[in-house]
Amino acid sequence: MDAQGNIQNKHTNALKAYTKAEVSLHNKRTDCWIIIKDKVYDVTSYVEEHPGGDAILTHAGDDSTEGFFGPQHATRVFDMIEDFRIGELVK
């Protein structure tokens, strides 16, 4: 955590803390955030590339943990998703 209280990781210089209400505002194809295990990801740039088509939009602006860990995903997505991480969910 830096002096401003932002979380740091290897993929992003500083991660912000978001409420579920804030994440819920990003619920469309052109602005798509998801939550996976209390981490927030901006996957807007990936929506059109998603091999499962619009399935990624099912949980846009919401928790996608259960769907993300389903059998349809190859193990490489667990590393790839970190490139889209923008923050943590605060409760």
mmCIF file of N, CA and C in Angstrom:
data_model
loop_
_atom_site.group_PDB
_atom_site.id
_atom_site.type_symbol
_atom_site.label_atom_id
_atom_site.label_comp_id
_atom_site.label_asym_id
_atom_site.label_seq_id
_atom_site.Cartn_x
_atom_site.Cartn_y
_atom_site.Cartn_z
ATOM 1 N N MET A 1 0.844 -1.167 0.000
ATOM 2 C CA MET A 1 0.000 0.000 0.000
ATOM 3 C C MET A 1 0.893 1.235 0.000
ATOM 4 N N ASP A 2 0.531 2.226 -0.821
ATOM 5 C CA ASP A 2 1.333 3.441 -0.877
ATOM 6 C C ASP A 2 0.817 4.485 0.116
ATOM 7 N N ALA A 3 1.435 5.660 0.103
ATOM 8 C CA ALA A 3 1.102 6.711 1.061
ATOM 9 C C ALA A 3 -0.347 7.188 0.930
ATOM 10 N N GLN A 4 -0.943 7.049 -0.253
ATOM 11 C CA GLN A 4 -2.329 7.467 -0.455
ATOM 12 C C GLN A 4 -3.328 6.354 -0.134
ATOM 13 N N GLY A 5 -2.834 5.221 0.310
ATOM 14 C CA GLY A 5 -3.711 4.109 0.647
ATOM 15 C C GLY A 5 -4.077 3.232 -0.529
ATOM 16 N N ASN A 6 -3.400 3.402 -1.657
ATOM 17 C CA ASN A 6 -3.656 2.569 -2.828
ATOM 18 C C ASN A 6 -2.876 1.269 -2.721
ATOM 19 N N ILE A 7 -3.491 0.199 -3.160
ATOM 20 C CA ILE A 7 -2.867 -1.113 -3.137
ATOM 21 C C ILE A 7 -1.955 -1.228 -4.347
ATOM 22 N N GLN A 8 -0.802 -1.858 -4.180
ATOM 23 C CA GLN A 8 0.144 -2.007 -5.285
ATOM 24 C C GLN A 8 0.296 -3.492 -5.623
ATOM 25 N N ASN A 9 0.464 -3.788 -6.905
ATOM 26 C CA ASN A 9 0.802 -5.147 -7.312
ATOM 27 C C ASN A 9 1.712 -5.101 -8.522
ATOM 28 N N LYS A 10 2.133 -6.265 -9.002
ATOM 29 C CA LYS A 10 3.100 -6.304 -10.098
ATOM 30 C C LYS A 10 2.498 -5.894 -11.434
ATOM 31 N N HIS A 11 1.181 -5.923 -11.558
ATOM 32 C CA HIS A 11 0.537 -5.610 -12.828
ATOM 33 C C HIS A 11 0.110 -4.151 -12.947
ATOM 34 N N THR A 12 -0.085 -3.491 -11.837
ATOM 35 C CA THR A 12 -0.568 -2.123 -11.841
ATOM 36 C C THR A 12 0.196 -1.346 -10.790
ATOM 37 N N ASN A 13 0.590 -0.131 -11.115
ATOM 38 C CA ASN A 13 1.336 0.678 -10.156
ATOM 39 C C ASN A 13 0.541 0.917 -8.885
ATOM 40 N N ALA A 14 -0.705 1.315 -9.002
ATOM 41 C CA ALA A 14 -1.530 1.562 -7.825
ATOM 42 C C ALA A 14 -2.958 1.115 -8.115
ATOM 43 N N LEU A 15 -3.503 0.341 -7.205
ATOM 44 C CA LEU A 15 -4.868 -0.139 -7.340
ATOM 45 C C LEU A 15 -5.758 0.625 -6.372
ATOM 46 N N LYS A 16 -6.960 0.921 -6.800
ATOM 47 C CA LYS A 16 -7.898 1.642 -5.958
ATOM 48 C C LYS A 16 -8.842 0.680 -5.260
ATOM 49 N N ALA A 17 -9.515 1.191 -4.251
ATOM 50 C CA ALA A 17 -10.555 0.448 -3.557
ATOM 51 C C ALA A 17 -11.905 0.931 -4.083
ATOM 52 N N TYR A 18 -12.789 -0.007 -4.421
ATOM 53 C CA TYR A 18 -14.099 0.310 -4.976
ATOM 54 C C TYR A 18 -15.192 -0.361 -4.160
ATOM 55 N N THR A 19 -16.329 0.302 -4.067
ATOM 56 C CA THR A 19 -17.494 -0.312 -3.442
ATOM 57 C C THR A 19 -18.255 -1.096 -4.504
ATOM 58 N N LYS A 20 -19.115 -1.995 -4.054
ATOM 59 C CA LYS A 20 -19.944 -2.754 -4.988
ATOM 60 C C LYS A 20 -20.846 -1.802 -5.782
ATOM 61 N N ALA A 21 -21.298 -0.730 -5.142
ATOM 62 C CA ALA A 21 -22.138 0.258 -5.835
ATOM 63 C C ALA A 21 -21.371 0.939 -6.965
ATOM 64 N N GLU A 22 -20.107 1.251 -6.736
ATOM 65 C CA GLU A 22 -19.288 1.872 -7.789
ATOM 66 C C GLU A 22 -19.099 0.916 -8.962
ATOM 67 N N VAL A 23 -18.796 -0.332 -8.655
ATOM 68 C CA VAL A 23 -18.589 -1.331 -9.708
ATOM 69 C C VAL A 23 -19.874 -1.529 -10.510
ATOM 70 N N SER A 24 -21.011 -1.498 -9.837
ATOM 71 C CA SER A 24 -22.288 -1.762 -10.512
ATOM 72 C C SER A 24 -22.614 -0.750 -11.608
ATOM 73 N N LEU A 25 -21.994 0.412 -11.582
ATOM 74 C CA LEU A 25 -22.226 1.434 -12.610
ATOM 75 C C LEU A 25 -21.566 1.083 -13.945
ATOM 76 N N HIS A 26 -20.649 0.136 -13.920
ATOM 77 C CA HIS A 26 -19.875 -0.253 -15.111
ATOM 78 C C HIS A 26 -20.423 -1.583 -15.627
ATOM 79 N N ASN A 27 -21.628 -1.528 -16.187
ATOM 80 C CA ASN A 27 -22.382 -2.747 -16.471
ATOM 81 C C ASN A 27 -22.804 -2.903 -17.927
ATOM 82 N N LYS A 28 -21.993 -2.400 -18.833
ATOM 83 C CA LYS A 28 -22.361 -2.515 -20.245
ATOM 84 C C LYS A 28 -21.147 -2.853 -21.114
ATOM 85 N N ARG A 29 -21.420 -3.190 -22.332
ATOM 86 C CA ARG A 29 -20.382 -3.607 -23.282
ATOM 87 C C ARG A 29 -19.264 -2.571 -23.399
ATOM 88 N N THR A 30 -19.606 -1.301 -23.392
ATOM 89 C CA THR A 30 -18.623 -0.232 -23.574
ATOM 90 C C THR A 30 -18.003 0.242 -22.266
ATOM 91 N N ASP A 31 -18.376 -0.373 -21.169
ATOM 92 C CA ASP A 31 -17.860 -0.020 -19.840
ATOM 93 C C ASP A 31 -18.145 -1.195 -18.921
ATOM 94 N N CYS A 32 -17.279 -2.182 -18.947
ATOM 95 C CA CYS A 32 -17.546 -3.463 -18.298
ATOM 96 C C CYS A 32 -16.513 -3.787 -17.221
ATOM 97 N N TRP A 33 -16.955 -3.711 -15.978
ATOM 98 C CA TRP A 33 -16.119 -4.114 -14.852
ATOM 99 C C TRP A 33 -16.746 -5.355 -14.238
ATOM 100 N N ILE A 34 -15.896 -6.227 -13.707
ATOM 101 C CA ILE A 34 -16.376 -7.409 -12.997
ATOM 102 C C ILE A 34 -15.589 -7.573 -11.701
ATOM 103 N N ILE A 35 -16.164 -8.337 -10.800
ATOM 104 C CA ILE A 35 -15.527 -8.659 -9.525
ATOM 105 C C ILE A 35 -15.230 -10.152 -9.532
ATOM 106 N N ILE A 36 -14.003 -10.507 -9.173
ATOM 107 C CA ILE A 36 -13.617 -11.907 -9.007
ATOM 108 C C ILE A 36 -12.849 -12.002 -7.702
ATOM 109 N N LYS A 37 -13.401 -12.753 -6.771
ATOM 110 C CA LYS A 37 -12.770 -12.941 -5.457
ATOM 111 C C LYS A 37 -12.355 -11.603 -4.838
ATOM 112 N N ASP A 38 -13.290 -10.671 -4.790
ATOM 113 C CA ASP A 38 -13.096 -9.356 -4.164
ATOM 114 C C ASP A 38 -12.037 -8.491 -4.844
ATOM 115 N N LYS A 39 -11.688 -8.818 -6.070
ATOM 116 C CA LYS A 39 -10.786 -7.982 -6.865
ATOM 117 C C LYS A 39 -11.598 -7.414 -8.025
ATOM 118 N N VAL A 40 -11.310 -6.184 -8.411
ATOM 119 C CA VAL A 40 -12.078 -5.501 -9.450
ATOM 120 C C VAL A 40 -11.258 -5.449 -10.738
ATOM 121 N N TYR A 41 -11.911 -5.805 -11.836
ATOM 122 C CA TYR A 41 -11.258 -5.855 -13.141
ATOM 123 C C TYR A 41 -12.053 -5.039 -14.157
ATOM 124 N N ASP A 42 -11.361 -4.230 -14.943
ATOM 125 C CA ASP A 42 -11.977 -3.507 -16.056
ATOM 126 C C ASP A 42 -11.686 -4.316 -17.312
ATOM 127 N N VAL A 43 -12.675 -5.064 -17.764
ATOM 128 C CA VAL A 43 -12.499 -5.953 -18.915
ATOM 129 C C VAL A 43 -13.122 -5.383 -20.192
ATOM 130 N N THR A 44 -13.392 -4.088 -20.189
ATOM 131 C CA THR A 44 -14.024 -3.437 -21.342
ATOM 132 C C THR A 44 -13.292 -3.752 -22.645
ATOM 133 N N SER A 45 -11.986 -3.646 -22.625
ATOM 134 C CA SER A 45 -11.210 -3.862 -23.853
ATOM 135 C C SER A 45 -11.182 -5.329 -24.283
ATOM 136 N N TYR A 46 -11.646 -6.229 -23.428
ATOM 137 C CA TYR A 46 -11.624 -7.662 -23.723
ATOM 138 C C TYR A 46 -12.995 -8.199 -24.156
ATOM 139 N N VAL A 47 -14.046 -7.437 -23.929
ATOM 140 C CA VAL A 47 -15.406 -7.925 -24.196
ATOM 141 C C VAL A 47 -15.550 -8.493 -25.604
ATOM 142 N N GLU A 48 -15.095 -7.780 -26.601
ATOM 143 C CA GLU A 48 -15.257 -8.230 -27.992
ATOM 144 C C GLU A 48 -14.382 -9.434 -28.328
ATOM 145 N N GLU A 49 -13.323 -9.663 -27.564
ATOM 146 C CA GLU A 49 -12.414 -10.789 -27.805
ATOM 147 C C GLU A 49 -12.805 -12.037 -27.020
ATOM 148 N N HIS A 50 -13.708 -11.905 -26.068
ATOM 149 C CA HIS A 50 -14.061 -13.010 -25.182
ATOM 150 C C HIS A 50 -14.561 -14.207 -25.989
ATOM 151 N N PRO A 51 -13.894 -15.362 -25.861
ATOM 152 C CA PRO A 51 -14.278 -16.542 -26.637
ATOM 153 C C PRO A 51 -15.706 -17.013 -26.360
ATOM 154 N N GLY A 52 -16.215 -16.682 -25.193
ATOM 155 C CA GLY A 52 -17.579 -17.076 -24.835
ATOM 156 C C GLY A 52 -18.626 -16.065 -25.259
ATOM 157 N N GLY A 53 -18.229 -15.138 -26.113
ATOM 158 C CA GLY A 53 -19.174 -14.138 -26.606
ATOM 159 C C GLY A 53 -19.707 -13.247 -25.497
ATOM 160 N N ASP A 54 -21.006 -13.023 -25.538
ATOM 161 C CA ASP A 54 -21.634 -12.116 -24.585
ATOM 162 C C ASP A 54 -21.760 -12.687 -23.175
ATOM 163 N N ALA A 55 -21.328 -13.904 -22.955
ATOM 164 C CA ALA A 55 -21.402 -14.487 -21.611
ATOM 165 C C ALA A 55 -20.685 -13.613 -20.589
ATOM 166 N N ILE A 56 -19.643 -12.934 -20.996
ATOM 167 C CA ILE A 56 -18.888 -12.067 -20.091
ATOM 168 C C ILE A 56 -19.763 -10.916 -19.583
ATOM 169 N N LEU A 57 -20.778 -10.553 -20.358
ATOM 170 C CA LEU A 57 -21.653 -9.446 -19.967
ATOM 171 C C LEU A 57 -22.715 -9.859 -18.952
ATOM 172 N N THR A 58 -22.879 -11.151 -18.742
ATOM 173 C CA THR A 58 -23.869 -11.642 -17.789
ATOM 174 C C THR A 58 -23.653 -11.055 -16.404
ATOM 175 N N HIS A 59 -22.399 -10.868 -16.032
ATOM 176 C CA HIS A 59 -22.075 -10.350 -14.702
ATOM 177 C C HIS A 59 -21.401 -8.989 -14.762
ATOM 178 N N ALA A 60 -21.599 -8.261 -15.846
ATOM 179 C CA ALA A 60 -21.016 -6.920 -15.957
ATOM 180 C C ALA A 60 -21.512 -6.052 -14.807
ATOM 181 N N GLY A 61 -20.575 -5.423 -14.109
ATOM 182 C CA GLY A 61 -20.919 -4.591 -12.969
ATOM 183 C C GLY A 61 -21.233 -5.375 -11.711
ATOM 184 N N ASP A 62 -20.908 -6.652 -11.710
ATOM 185 C CA ASP A 62 -21.284 -7.519 -10.592
ATOM 186 C C ASP A 62 -20.199 -8.575 -10.350
ATOM 187 N N ASP A 63 -20.489 -9.473 -9.421
ATOM 188 C CA ASP A 63 -19.545 -10.534 -9.071
ATOM 189 C C ASP A 63 -19.590 -11.643 -10.114
ATOM 190 N N SER A 64 -18.441 -11.952 -10.665
ATOM 191 C CA SER A 64 -18.322 -12.968 -11.707
ATOM 192 C C SER A 64 -17.491 -14.163 -11.245
ATOM 193 N N THR A 65 -17.270 -14.267 -9.945
ATOM 194 C CA THR A 65 -16.387 -15.305 -9.404
ATOM 195 C C THR A 65 -16.817 -16.705 -9.826
ATOM 196 N N GLU A 66 -18.086 -17.025 -9.636
ATOM 197 C CA GLU A 66 -18.557 -18.377 -9.941
ATOM 198 C C GLU A 66 -18.390 -18.710 -11.419
ATOM 199 N N GLY A 67 -18.776 -17.810 -12.283
ATOM 200 C CA GLY A 67 -18.640 -18.039 -13.721
ATOM 201 C C GLY A 67 -17.194 -18.119 -14.167
ATOM 202 N N PHE A 68 -16.353 -17.302 -13.560
ATOM 203 C CA PHE A 68 -14.944 -17.275 -13.941
ATOM 204 C C PHE A 68 -14.256 -18.604 -13.646
ATOM 205 N N PHE A 69 -14.595 -19.221 -12.534
ATOM 206 C CA PHE A 69 -13.944 -20.472 -12.155
ATOM 207 C C PHE A 69 -14.665 -21.708 -12.686
ATOM 208 N N GLY A 70 -15.513 -21.525 -13.689
ATOM 209 C CA GLY A 70 -16.204 -22.650 -14.301
ATOM 210 C C GLY A 70 -15.278 -23.472 -15.186
ATOM 211 N N PRO A 71 -15.720 -24.658 -15.583
ATOM 212 C CA PRO A 71 -14.887 -25.576 -16.373
ATOM 213 C C PRO A 71 -14.593 -25.088 -17.791
ATOM 214 N N GLN A 72 -15.294 -24.070 -18.252
ATOM 215 C CA GLN A 72 -15.094 -23.580 -19.615
ATOM 216 C C GLN A 72 -13.812 -22.786 -19.794
ATOM 217 N N HIS A 73 -13.188 -22.367 -18.706
ATOM 218 C CA HIS A 73 -11.990 -21.531 -18.817
ATOM 219 C C HIS A 73 -10.703 -22.347 -18.717
ATOM 220 N N ALA A 74 -9.799 -22.079 -19.636
ATOM 221 C CA ALA A 74 -8.465 -22.694 -19.582
ATOM 222 C C ALA A 74 -7.690 -22.059 -18.430
ATOM 223 N N THR A 75 -6.719 -22.764 -17.908
ATOM 224 C CA THR A 75 -5.963 -22.251 -16.759
ATOM 225 C C THR A 75 -5.206 -20.966 -17.073
ATOM 226 N N ARG A 76 -4.912 -20.700 -18.324
ATOM 227 C CA ARG A 76 -4.167 -19.475 -18.662
ATOM 228 C C ARG A 76 -4.948 -18.205 -18.330
ATOM 229 N N VAL A 77 -6.270 -18.294 -18.254
ATOM 230 C CA VAL A 77 -7.053 -17.090 -17.943
ATOM 231 C C VAL A 77 -6.785 -16.591 -16.533
ATOM 232 N N PHE A 78 -6.332 -17.473 -15.654
ATOM 233 C CA PHE A 78 -6.068 -17.062 -14.276
ATOM 234 C C PHE A 78 -4.902 -16.082 -14.202
ATOM 235 N N ASP A 79 -3.943 -16.203 -15.100
ATOM 236 C CA ASP A 79 -2.846 -15.232 -15.181
ATOM 237 C C ASP A 79 -3.250 -14.026 -16.024
ATOM 238 N N MET A 80 -3.922 -14.285 -17.131
ATOM 239 C CA MET A 80 -4.314 -13.218 -18.053
ATOM 240 C C MET A 80 -5.203 -12.173 -17.393
ATOM 241 N N ILE A 81 -6.109 -12.585 -16.540
ATOM 242 C CA ILE A 81 -7.066 -11.653 -15.940
ATOM 243 C C ILE A 81 -6.372 -10.571 -15.120
ATOM 244 N N GLU A 82 -5.215 -10.874 -14.574
ATOM 245 C CA GLU A 82 -4.510 -9.885 -13.745
ATOM 246 C C GLU A 82 -4.113 -8.638 -14.527
ATOM 247 N N ASP A 83 -3.982 -8.746 -15.836
ATOM 248 C CA ASP A 83 -3.668 -7.576 -16.658
ATOM 249 C C ASP A 83 -4.801 -6.553 -16.650
ATOM 250 N N PHE A 84 -5.989 -6.972 -16.258
ATOM 251 C CA PHE A 84 -7.163 -6.103 -16.254
ATOM 252 C C PHE A 84 -7.532 -5.609 -14.850
ATOM 253 N N ARG A 85 -6.780 -6.012 -13.875
ATOM 254 C CA ARG A 85 -7.103 -5.663 -12.480
ATOM 255 C C ARG A 85 -6.876 -4.175 -12.221
ATOM 256 N N ILE A 86 -7.898 -3.533 -11.668
ATOM 257 C CA ILE A 86 -7.800 -2.104 -11.367
ATOM 258 C C ILE A 86 -7.960 -1.802 -9.885
ATOM 259 N N GLY A 87 -8.375 -2.788 -9.102
ATOM 260 C CA GLY A 87 -8.557 -2.493 -7.684
ATOM 261 C C GLY A 87 -9.093 -3.649 -6.874
ATOM 262 N N GLU A 88 -9.498 -3.295 -5.673
ATOM 263 C CA GLU A 88 -10.034 -4.242 -4.703
ATOM 264 C C GLU A 88 -11.443 -3.809 -4.323
ATOM 265 N N LEU A 89 -12.257 -4.769 -3.955
ATOM 266 C CA LEU A 89 -13.599 -4.476 -3.475
ATOM 267 C C LEU A 89 -13.534 -4.179 -1.985
ATOM 268 N N VAL A 90 -14.149 -3.091 -1.572
ATOM 269 C CA VAL A 90 -14.247 -2.794 -0.143
ATOM 270 C C VAL A 90 -15.641 -3.175 0.315
ATOM 271 N N LYS A 91 -15.717 -3.630 1.533
ATOM 272 C CA LYS A 91 -17.017 -4.082 2.057
ATOM 273 C C LYS A 91 -17.524 -3.132 3.104
#
